[in-house]
XYZ file of C-alpha atoms in Angstrom:
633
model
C -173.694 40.043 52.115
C -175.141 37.123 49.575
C -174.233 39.195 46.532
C -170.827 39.040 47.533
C -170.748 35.708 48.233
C -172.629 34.806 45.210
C -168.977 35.864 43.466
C -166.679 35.182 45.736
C -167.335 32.316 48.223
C -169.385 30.550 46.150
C -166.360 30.708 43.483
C -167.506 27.214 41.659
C -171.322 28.247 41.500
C -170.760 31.620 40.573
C -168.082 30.288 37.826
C -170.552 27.927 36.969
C -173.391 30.067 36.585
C -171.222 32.303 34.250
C -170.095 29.640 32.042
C -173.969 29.793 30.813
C -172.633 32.652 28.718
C -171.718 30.330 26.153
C -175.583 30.361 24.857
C -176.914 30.548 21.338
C -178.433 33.488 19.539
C -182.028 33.766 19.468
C -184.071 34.513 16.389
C -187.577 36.164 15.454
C -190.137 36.025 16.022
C -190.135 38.408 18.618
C -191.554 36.104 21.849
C -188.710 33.769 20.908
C -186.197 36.485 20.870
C -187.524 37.604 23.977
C -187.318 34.335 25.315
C -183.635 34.277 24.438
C -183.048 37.197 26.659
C -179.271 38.237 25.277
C -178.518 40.385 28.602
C -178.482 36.746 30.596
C -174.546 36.505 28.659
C -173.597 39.556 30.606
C -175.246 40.584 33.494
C -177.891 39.285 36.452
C -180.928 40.026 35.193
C -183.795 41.824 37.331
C -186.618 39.495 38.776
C -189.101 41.031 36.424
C -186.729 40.554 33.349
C -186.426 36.546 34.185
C -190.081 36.502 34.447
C -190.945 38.055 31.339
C -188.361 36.224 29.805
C -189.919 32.924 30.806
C -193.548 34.138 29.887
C -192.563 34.972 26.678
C -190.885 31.262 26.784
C -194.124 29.641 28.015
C -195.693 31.520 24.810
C -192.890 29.830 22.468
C -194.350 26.292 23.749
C -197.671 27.122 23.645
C -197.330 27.931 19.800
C -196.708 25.644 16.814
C -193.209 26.513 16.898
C -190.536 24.165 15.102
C -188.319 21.074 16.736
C -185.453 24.243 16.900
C -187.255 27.039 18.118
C -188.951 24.254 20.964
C -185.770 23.586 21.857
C -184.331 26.688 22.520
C -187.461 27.864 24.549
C -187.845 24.908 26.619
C -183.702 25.404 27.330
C -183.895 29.166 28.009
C -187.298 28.895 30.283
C -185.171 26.311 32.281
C -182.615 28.940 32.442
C -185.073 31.683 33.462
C -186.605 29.660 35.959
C -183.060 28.181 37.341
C -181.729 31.988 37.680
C -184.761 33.136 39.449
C -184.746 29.995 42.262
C -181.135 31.096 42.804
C -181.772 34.985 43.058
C -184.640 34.122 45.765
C -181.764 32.716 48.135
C -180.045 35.817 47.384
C -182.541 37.707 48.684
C -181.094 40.121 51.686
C -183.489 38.559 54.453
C -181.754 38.560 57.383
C -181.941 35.184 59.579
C -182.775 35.206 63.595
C -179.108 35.941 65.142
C -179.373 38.967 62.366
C -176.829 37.681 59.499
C -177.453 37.108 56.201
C -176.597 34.183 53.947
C -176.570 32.830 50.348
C -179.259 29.535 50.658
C -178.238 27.308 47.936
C -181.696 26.119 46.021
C -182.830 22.522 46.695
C -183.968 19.982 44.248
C -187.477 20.767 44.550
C -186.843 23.902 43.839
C -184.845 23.865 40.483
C -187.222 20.596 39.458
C -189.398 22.963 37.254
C -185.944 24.184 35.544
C -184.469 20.722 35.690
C -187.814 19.398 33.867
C -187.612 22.323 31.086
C -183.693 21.739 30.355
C -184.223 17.940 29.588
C -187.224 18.268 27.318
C -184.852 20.383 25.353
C -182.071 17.877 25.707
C -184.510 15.272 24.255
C -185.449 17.614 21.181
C -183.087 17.362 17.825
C -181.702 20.999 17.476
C -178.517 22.263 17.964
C -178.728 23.026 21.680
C -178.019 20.344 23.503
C -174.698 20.576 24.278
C -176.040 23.876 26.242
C -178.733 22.506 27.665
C -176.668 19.697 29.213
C -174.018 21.810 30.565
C -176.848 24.009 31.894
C -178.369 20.443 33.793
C -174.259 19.899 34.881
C -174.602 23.603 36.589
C -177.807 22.768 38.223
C -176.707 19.389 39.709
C -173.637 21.221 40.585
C -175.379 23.777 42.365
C -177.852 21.623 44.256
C -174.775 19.096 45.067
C -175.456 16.437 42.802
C -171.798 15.844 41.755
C -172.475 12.655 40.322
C -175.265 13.580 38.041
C -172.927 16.517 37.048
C -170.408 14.451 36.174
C -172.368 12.193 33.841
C -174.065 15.408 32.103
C -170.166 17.144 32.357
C -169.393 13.721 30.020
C -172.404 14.022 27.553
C -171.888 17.493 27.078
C -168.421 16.837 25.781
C -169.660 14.095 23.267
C -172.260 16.520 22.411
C -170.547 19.509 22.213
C -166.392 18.815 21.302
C -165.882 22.383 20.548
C -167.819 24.275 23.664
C -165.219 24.923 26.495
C -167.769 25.039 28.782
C -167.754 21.325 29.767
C -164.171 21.270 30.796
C -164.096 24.494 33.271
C -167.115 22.028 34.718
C -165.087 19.128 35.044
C -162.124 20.895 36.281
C -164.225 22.143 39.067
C -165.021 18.694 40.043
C -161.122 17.938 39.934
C -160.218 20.967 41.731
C -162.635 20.350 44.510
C -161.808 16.675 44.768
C -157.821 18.381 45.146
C -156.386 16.636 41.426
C -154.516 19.706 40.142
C -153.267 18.104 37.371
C -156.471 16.709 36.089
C -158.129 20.466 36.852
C -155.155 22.158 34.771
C -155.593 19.774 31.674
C -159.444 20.376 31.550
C -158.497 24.069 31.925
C -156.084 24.738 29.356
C -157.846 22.293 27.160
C -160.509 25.021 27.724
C -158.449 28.016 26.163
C -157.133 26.022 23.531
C -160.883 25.668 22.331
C -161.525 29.127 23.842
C -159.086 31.547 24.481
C -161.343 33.956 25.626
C -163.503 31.825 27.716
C -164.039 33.971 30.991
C -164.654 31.356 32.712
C -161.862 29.694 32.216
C -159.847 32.596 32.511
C -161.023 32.634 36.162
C -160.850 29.597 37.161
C -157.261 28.914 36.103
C -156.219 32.176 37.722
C -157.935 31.170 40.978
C -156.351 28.169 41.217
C -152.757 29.168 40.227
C -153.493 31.741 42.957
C -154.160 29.160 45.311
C -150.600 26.951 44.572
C -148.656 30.174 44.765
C -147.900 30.780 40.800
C -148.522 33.995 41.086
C -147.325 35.858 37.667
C -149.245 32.956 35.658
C -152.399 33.562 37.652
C -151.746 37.751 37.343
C -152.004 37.055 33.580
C -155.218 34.740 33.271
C -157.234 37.154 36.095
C -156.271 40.039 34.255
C -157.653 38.731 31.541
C -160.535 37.531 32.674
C -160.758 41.281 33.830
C -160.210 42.402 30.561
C -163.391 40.883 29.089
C -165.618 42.763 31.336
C -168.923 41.816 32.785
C -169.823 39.391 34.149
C -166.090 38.281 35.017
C -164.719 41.886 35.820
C -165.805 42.109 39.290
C -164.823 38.607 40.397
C -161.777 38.444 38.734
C -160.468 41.726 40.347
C -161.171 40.453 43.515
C -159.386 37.516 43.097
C -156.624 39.494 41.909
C -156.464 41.570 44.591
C -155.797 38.563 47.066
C -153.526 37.854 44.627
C -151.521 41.154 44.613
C -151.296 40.908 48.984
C -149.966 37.970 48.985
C -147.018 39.047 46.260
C -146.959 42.119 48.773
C -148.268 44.772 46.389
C -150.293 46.669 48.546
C -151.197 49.502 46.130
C -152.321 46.956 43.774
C -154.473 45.527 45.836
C -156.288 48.041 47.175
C -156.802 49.985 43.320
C -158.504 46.130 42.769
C -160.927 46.172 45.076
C -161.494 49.551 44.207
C -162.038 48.884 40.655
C -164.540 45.776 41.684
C -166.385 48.359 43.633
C -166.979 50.549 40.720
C -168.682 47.695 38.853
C -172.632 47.970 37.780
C -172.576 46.168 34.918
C -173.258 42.692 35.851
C -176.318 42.719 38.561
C -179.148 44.441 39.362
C -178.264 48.147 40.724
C -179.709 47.188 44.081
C -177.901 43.498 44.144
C -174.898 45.713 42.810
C -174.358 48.475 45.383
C -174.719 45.981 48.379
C -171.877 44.278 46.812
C -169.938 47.345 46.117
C -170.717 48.193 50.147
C -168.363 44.900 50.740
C -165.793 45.744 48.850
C -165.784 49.198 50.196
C -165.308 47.945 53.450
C -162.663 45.374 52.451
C -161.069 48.323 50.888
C -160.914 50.583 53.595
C -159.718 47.981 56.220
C -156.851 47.372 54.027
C -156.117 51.907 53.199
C -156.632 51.343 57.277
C -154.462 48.348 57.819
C -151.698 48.193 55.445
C -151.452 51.289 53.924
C -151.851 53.135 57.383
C -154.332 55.705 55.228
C -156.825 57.112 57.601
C -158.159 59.455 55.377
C -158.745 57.573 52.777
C -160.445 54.181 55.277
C -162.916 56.648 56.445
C -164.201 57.571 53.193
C -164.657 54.364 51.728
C -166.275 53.400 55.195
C -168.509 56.479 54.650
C -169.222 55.253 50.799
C -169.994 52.034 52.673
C -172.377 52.894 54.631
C -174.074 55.436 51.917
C -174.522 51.857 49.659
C -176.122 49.977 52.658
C -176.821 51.786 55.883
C -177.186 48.871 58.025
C -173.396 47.547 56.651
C -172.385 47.418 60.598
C -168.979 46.367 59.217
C -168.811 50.128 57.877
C -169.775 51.357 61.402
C -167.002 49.417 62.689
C -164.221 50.625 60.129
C -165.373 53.996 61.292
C -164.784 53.374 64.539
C -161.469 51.853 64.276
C -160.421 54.683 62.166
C -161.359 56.854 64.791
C -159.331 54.639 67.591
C -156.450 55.316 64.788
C -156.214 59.144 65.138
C -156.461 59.317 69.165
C -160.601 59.971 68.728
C -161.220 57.989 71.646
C -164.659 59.636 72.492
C -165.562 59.185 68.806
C -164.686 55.806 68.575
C -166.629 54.579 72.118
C -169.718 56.509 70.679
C -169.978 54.029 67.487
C -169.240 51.209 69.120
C -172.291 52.386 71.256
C -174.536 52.679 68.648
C -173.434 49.141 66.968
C -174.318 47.485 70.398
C -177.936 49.632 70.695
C -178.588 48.881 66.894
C -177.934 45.389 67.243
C -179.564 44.728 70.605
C -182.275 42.479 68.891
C -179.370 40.423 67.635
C -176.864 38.692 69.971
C -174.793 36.346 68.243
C -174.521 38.993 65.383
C -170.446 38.339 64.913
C -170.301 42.618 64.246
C -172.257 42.955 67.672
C -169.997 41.011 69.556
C -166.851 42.765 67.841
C -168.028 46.372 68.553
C -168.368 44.725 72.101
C -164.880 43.642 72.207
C -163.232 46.729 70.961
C -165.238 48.881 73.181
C -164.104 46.837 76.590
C -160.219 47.034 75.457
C -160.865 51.043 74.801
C -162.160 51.150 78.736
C -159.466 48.604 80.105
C -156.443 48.900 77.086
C -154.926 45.615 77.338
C -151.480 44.578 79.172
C -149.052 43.044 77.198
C -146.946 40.516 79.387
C -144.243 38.408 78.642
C -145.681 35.315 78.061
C -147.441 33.359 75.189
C -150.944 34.457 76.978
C -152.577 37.680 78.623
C -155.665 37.154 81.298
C -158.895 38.414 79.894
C -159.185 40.734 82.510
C -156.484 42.909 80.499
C -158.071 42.938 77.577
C -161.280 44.041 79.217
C -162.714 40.474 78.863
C -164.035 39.943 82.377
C -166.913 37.191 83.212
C -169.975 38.885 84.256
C -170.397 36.819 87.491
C -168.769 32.701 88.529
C -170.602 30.015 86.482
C -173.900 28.898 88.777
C -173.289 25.534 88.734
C -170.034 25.614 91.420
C -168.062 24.367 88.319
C -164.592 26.297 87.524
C -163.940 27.195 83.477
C -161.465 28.362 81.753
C -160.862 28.891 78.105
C -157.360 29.109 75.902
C -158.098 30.728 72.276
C -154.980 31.260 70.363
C -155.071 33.245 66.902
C -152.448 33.545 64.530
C -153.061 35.967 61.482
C -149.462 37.820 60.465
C -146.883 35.155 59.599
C -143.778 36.272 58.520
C -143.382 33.887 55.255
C -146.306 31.814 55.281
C -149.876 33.581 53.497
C -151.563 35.885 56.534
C -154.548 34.584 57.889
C -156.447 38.504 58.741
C -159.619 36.065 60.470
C -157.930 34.245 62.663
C -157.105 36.936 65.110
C -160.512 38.454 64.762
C -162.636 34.360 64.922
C -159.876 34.479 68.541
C -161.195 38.198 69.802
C -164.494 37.496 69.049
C -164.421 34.250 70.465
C -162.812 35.193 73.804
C -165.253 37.933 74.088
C -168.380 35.096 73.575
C -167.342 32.752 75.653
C -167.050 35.478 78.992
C -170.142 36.790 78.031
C -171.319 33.183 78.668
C -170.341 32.432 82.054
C -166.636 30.882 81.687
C -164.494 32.133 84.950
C -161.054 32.893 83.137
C -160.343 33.435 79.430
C -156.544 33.268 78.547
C -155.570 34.827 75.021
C -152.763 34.538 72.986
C -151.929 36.249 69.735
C -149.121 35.963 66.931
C -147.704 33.386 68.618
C -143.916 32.401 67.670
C -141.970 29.292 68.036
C -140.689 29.316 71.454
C -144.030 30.927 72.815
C -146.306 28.354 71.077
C -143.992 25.284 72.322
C -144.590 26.722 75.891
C -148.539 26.608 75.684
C -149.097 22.756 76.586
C -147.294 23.550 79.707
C -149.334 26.451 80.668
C -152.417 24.998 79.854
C -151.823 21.706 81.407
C -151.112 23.635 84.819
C -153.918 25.395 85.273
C -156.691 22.527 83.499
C -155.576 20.415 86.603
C -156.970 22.882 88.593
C -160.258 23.422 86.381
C -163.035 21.743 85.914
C -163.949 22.429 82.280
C -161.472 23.389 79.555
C -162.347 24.660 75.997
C -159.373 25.392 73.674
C -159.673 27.592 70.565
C -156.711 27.613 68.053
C -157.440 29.490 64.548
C -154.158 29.863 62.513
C -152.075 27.714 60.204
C -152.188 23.768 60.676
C -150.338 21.242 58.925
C -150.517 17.465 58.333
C -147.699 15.515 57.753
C -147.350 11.151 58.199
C -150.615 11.482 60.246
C -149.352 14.412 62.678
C -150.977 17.220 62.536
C -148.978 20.487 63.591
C -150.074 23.863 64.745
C -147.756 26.646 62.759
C -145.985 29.404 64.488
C -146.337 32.715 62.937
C -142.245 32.901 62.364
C -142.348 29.856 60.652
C -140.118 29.679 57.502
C -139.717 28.246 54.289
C -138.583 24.808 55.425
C -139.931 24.613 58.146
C -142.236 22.258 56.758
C -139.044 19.769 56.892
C -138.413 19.806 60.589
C -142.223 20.234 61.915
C -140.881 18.186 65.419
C -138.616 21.260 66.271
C -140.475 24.228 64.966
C -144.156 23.756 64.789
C -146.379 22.535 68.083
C -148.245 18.870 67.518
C -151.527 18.794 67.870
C -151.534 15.508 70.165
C -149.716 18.176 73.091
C -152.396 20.627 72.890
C -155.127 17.946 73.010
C -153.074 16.388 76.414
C -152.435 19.183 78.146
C -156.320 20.229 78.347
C -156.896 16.659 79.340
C -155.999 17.377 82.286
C -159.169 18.893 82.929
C -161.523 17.625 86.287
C -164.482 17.134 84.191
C -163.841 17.533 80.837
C -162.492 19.516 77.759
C -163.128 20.659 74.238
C -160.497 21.402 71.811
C -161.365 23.315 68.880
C -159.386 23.734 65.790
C -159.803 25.745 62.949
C -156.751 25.516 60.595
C -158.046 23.111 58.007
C -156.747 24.506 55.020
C -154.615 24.406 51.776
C -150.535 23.579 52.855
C -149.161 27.063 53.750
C -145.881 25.458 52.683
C -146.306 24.739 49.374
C -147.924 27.451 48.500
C -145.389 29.876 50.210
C -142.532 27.770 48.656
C -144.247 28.088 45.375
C -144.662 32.274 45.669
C -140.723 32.760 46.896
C -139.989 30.203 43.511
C -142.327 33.079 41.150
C -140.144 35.577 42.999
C -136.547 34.172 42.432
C -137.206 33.989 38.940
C -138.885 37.418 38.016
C -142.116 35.317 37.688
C -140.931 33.431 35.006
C -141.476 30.101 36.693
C -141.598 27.137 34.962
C -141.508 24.642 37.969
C -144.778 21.786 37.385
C -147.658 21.838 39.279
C -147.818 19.523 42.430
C -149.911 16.273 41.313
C -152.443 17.427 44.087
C -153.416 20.347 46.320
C -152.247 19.054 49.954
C -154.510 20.386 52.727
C -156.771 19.742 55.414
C -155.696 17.820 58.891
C -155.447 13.899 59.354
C -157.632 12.298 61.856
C -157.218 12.578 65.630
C -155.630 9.382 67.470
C -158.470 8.442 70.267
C -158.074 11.269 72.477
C -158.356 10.680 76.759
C -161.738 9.947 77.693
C -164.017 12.566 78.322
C -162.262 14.933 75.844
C -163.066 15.747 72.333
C -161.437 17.149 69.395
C -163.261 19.445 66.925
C -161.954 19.893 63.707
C -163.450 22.744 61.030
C -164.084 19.752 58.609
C -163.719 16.272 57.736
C -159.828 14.499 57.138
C -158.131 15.986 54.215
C -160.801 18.830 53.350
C -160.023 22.183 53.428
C -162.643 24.423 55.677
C -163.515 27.689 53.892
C -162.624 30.744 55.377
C -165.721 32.663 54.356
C -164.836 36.291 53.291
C -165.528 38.907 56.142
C -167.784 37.905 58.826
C -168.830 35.098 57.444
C -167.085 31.985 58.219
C -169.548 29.148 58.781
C -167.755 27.326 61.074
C -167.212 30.521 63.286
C -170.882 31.425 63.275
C -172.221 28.106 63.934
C -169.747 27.679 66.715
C -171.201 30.696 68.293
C -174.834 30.383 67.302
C -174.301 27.107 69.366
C -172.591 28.188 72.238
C -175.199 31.212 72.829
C -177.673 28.489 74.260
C -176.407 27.683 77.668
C -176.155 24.414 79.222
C -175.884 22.205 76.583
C -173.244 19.271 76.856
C -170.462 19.200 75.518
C -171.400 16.368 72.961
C -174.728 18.710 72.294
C -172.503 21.612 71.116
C -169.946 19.547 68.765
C -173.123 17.856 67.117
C -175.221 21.035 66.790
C -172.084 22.912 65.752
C -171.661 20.296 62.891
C -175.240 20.172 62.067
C -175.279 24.189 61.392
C -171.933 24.441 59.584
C -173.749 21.399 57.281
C -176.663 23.353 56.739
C -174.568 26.715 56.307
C -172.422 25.331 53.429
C -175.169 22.974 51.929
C -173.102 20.088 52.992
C -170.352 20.737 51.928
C -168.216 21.290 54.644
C -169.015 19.043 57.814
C -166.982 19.732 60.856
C -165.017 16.280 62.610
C -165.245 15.117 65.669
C -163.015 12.834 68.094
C -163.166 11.430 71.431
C -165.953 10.216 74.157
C -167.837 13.777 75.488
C -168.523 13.928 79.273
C -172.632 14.581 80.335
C -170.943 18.056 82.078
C -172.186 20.811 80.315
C -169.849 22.991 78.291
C -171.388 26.141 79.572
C -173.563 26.626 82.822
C -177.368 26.412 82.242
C -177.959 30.268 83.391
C -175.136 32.178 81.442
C -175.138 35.697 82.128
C -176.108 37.850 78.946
């Protein structure tokens, strides 16, 4: 859902957007303080609020008012008018394949705002420090990092004493992977502001991220403590926090808490927010507490808060599949698939259809590395039309024994296998959880039966690793340092990428592992443990992530990556990864090539993230198509 997203995968707008907090009081008369709407510090104001507020604004700069009260008019209108271009994209309109996403605002959209917030920069008064970290926030939001960073630098000559400035420019550093530079702009931020929330947040988020656990625990909590707006997003953050330093109970009375928020949104915005975190809630009472009981009530307050929350359906349905309700259990899945008929690449329609073939045909667990399709109930609906043979590999990888668990991967695999028979491919093979020796043994398998296919596609959504240009897929009983002999215990890329080359016609790779080092960051937590959290260890210079480029692969192969060289791909929370979705909204429209579905892919997961995440390619496509032009539905 967008309001969930708004604090939570959008972490540097939504971080941004809270830092305008930092605002000055407003004085009488009454259409100025009315203009100066106070409730903007703590809360997401209604649509009608932000438009009074702005009348009341336009009424300011209509009068004879002074240089001061000008100023703070023009700088709150911009404000009014920014807030209300961003709740728009919020707005719960669901797109053609039926999911919903946050749409960032364009430049000609926040122009009227932009306009507003430099007349008041121009104006002598004493808010211009605001108004230019309010311009920073727009440019940020928009993507104009460059213009940010100038108005990030005026700010601070402007304003030496707001703390607002540097959370901005560590946001900048953090995204551009310079931990130390982020951490300095950060703390610098506390020292002028020890209870800037937004700092608070942003320093525990990141900590979180490296693995320094007990230092992040103490800034999240008290970002927590200062209550709307940081409460909800804090606690959320914490709670990822508290899994990975295996707290379980922590966790889950986190997301718990975050659900109980109202404070700091609009009751509607906040009880389709509360919905998610119900559900993410329940999956892990479900999941890791092994708490039927208590999953299928938070389902049920799920799907009280939004009715059409099909995730909720399909908590309820896996609870059922937990307590032997088989019956039950077939009957929701049932009514995801008849309420979602309109909807086809819907990633909870294809789920429920998943679940509901392994209930009729349980899957067969056999000794090696992969299991047919057919056992999982994954059967193609007839032979692809065009005479050509195709068969897909997707491996996922989500419970690692010492490395941070990855709970999409296995479900971006399922759903994927399930896809891709749905669209005429002639054998899936799947493979789940896959240790050392099994995941060594997969370029062998795969290369034997590619040579006897004409297409290949290969899915791999785990843990990935670059190191001296190699990148390495991660087995899930990787340890510590196994980062220091990635030859022996990991599975190079480069094998995976030959084997399917052996392909007649043709073959896609796909890999979706382009994240932050699992290494350091896992080294990092078991360091917090071994010393009771008191860990004094310094921060890495940099946050080490992403994959390195892909050596020219054989012709008429291609490589896919999530994102470009050294970026880290975002996982999206729930069902919405970008990369995912567009992969699927792609593949949904038969016979395209298979140079048509790495560019469209890339194309969507642009437009999905606002550009900032744009999938790699590598290699010379083949004019075969990827999928046959008459895939059965």
């Amino acid at each position: 859902m967008p309001q969930k997203r708004l604090v939570s995968a959008n972490g540097a707008v939504a971080l941004a957007l809270l830092s305008l907090a930092a605002v000055a009081e407003a004085q009488a008369p009454a259409d100025v303080t009315a203009c100066a709407d106070e409730r903007v510090k703590t809360a997401m104001l209604q649509p009608t609020q932000l438009a009074a507020a702005e009348a009341a604004c336009s009424r300011v700069l209509a009068a004879n008012a002074s240089a001061a009260e000008q100023q703070k008019a023009s700088f709150y209108r911009g404000l009014m008018r920014f807030l209300q271009v961003v709740q728009k994209g919020m707005a719960s309109t669901g797109k053609a394949d039926g999911s919903i996403a946050y749409a960032l605002p364009t430049l000609a959209q926040v122009r009227p705002a932009l306009v507003d917030v430099e007349v008041a920069i121009g104006l002598d008064g004493p808010m211009k420090g605001d108004a230019l970290t309010l311009r920073a926030t727009i440019n940020q939001t928009i993507g104009r990092n460059a213009e940010a960073r100038a108005d990030v630098a005026e700010a601070m000559q402007a304003a030496p004493k707001d703390s607002t400035p540097f959370v901005q420019r560590a946001l900048e550093h953090e995204r551009d992977g310079n931990v130390n530079a982020a951490m300095i702009d950060l703390d610098r931020a506390l020292e002028l502001d020890p209870k800037a929330g937004t700092a608070l947040s942003a320093r525990g988020d990141l900590l979180r991220r490296l693995g320094y656990l007990q230092r992040a625990r103490t800034d999240l909590e008290g970002a927590a403590a200062l209550g709307p707006p940081f409460r909800r997003l804090a606690l959320m953050r914490k709670s990822e926090l508290e899994l990975r330093a295996g707290d379980l109970r922590a966790a889950y009375d986190d997301l718990v808490a975050a659900s109980r928020e109202t404070g700091d949104m609009p009751k509607a915005d906040a009880a389709l927010a509360s919905a998610d975190l119900f559900v993410q809630a329940g999956a892990l009472a479900l999941d890791k507490l092994k708490d039927t009981e208590t999953a299928e009530k938070l389902y049920r307050e799920a799907q009280k808060l939004a009715p059409r929350n099909w995730s909720a359906a399909l908590g309820l349905a896996r609870v059922a599949e937990a307590t032997g309700e088989k019956a039950k259990a077939e009957a929701i899945y049932k009514r995801i698939l008849a309420g979602t008929r309109a909807t086809p690449k819907l990633l909870e329609r294809i789920l429920a259809s998943w679940r509901l073939k392994q209930l009729s045909q349980p899957a067969f667990r056999g000794t090696g590395p992969f299991r047919s399709g057919l056992d999982s109930g994954v059967a193609p609906a007839k032979p692809s039309p065009d005479g050509l043979k195709r068969i897909a590999f997707v491996i996922g990888s989500s419970d690692y024994a010492e490395l941070s668990s990855l709970p999409n991967a296995r479900r971006d695999a399922a759903v994927m296998a399930n896809a891709l028979a749905d669209m005429g491919f002639d054998a899936i093979e799947i493979a789940e959880n896959v240790a050392k020796a099994d995941l060594r043994r997969i370029p062998a398998l795969i290369a034997e039966q590619a040579a006897q296919a004409d297409v290949v596609l290969v899915f791999y959504a785990g843990h990935g690793v670059e190191t001296g240009g190699i990148n390495y897929l991660v087995p899930t009983d990787a340890t510590l340092d196994s980062d220091k002999v990635l030859r022996t215990d990991a599975l190079a890329l480069g094998d995976l990428t030959a084997a399917a080359a052996k392909a007649r016609r043709g073959a896609l790779v796909i890999v979706d592992a382009c994240r932050d080092d699992p290494f350091a960051e896992a080294q990092a937590v078991a360091a917090s443990r071994g010393t009771g959290g008191r860990q004094l260890a310094a921060l890495p210079e940099r946050i080490h992530g992403g994959l390195a480029a892909v050596p020219q692969p054989a012709p008429n192969n291609v490589v896919l990556h999530s994102t470009q060289p050294g970026k880290t791909a975002s996982d999206g929370d729930g069902l919405d990864s970008p990369f995912v979705r567009a992969l699927l909204e792609t593949l949904s429209s038969p016979g395209k090539t298979l140079d048509a579905v790495v560019q469209e892919t890339a194309t969507r997961v642009s437009e999905k993230t606002d550009g900032r995440q744009v999938p790699a390619a590598y290699g010379a496509a083949p004019a075969v198509a990827l999928l046959p032009k008459k895939a059965a539905r």
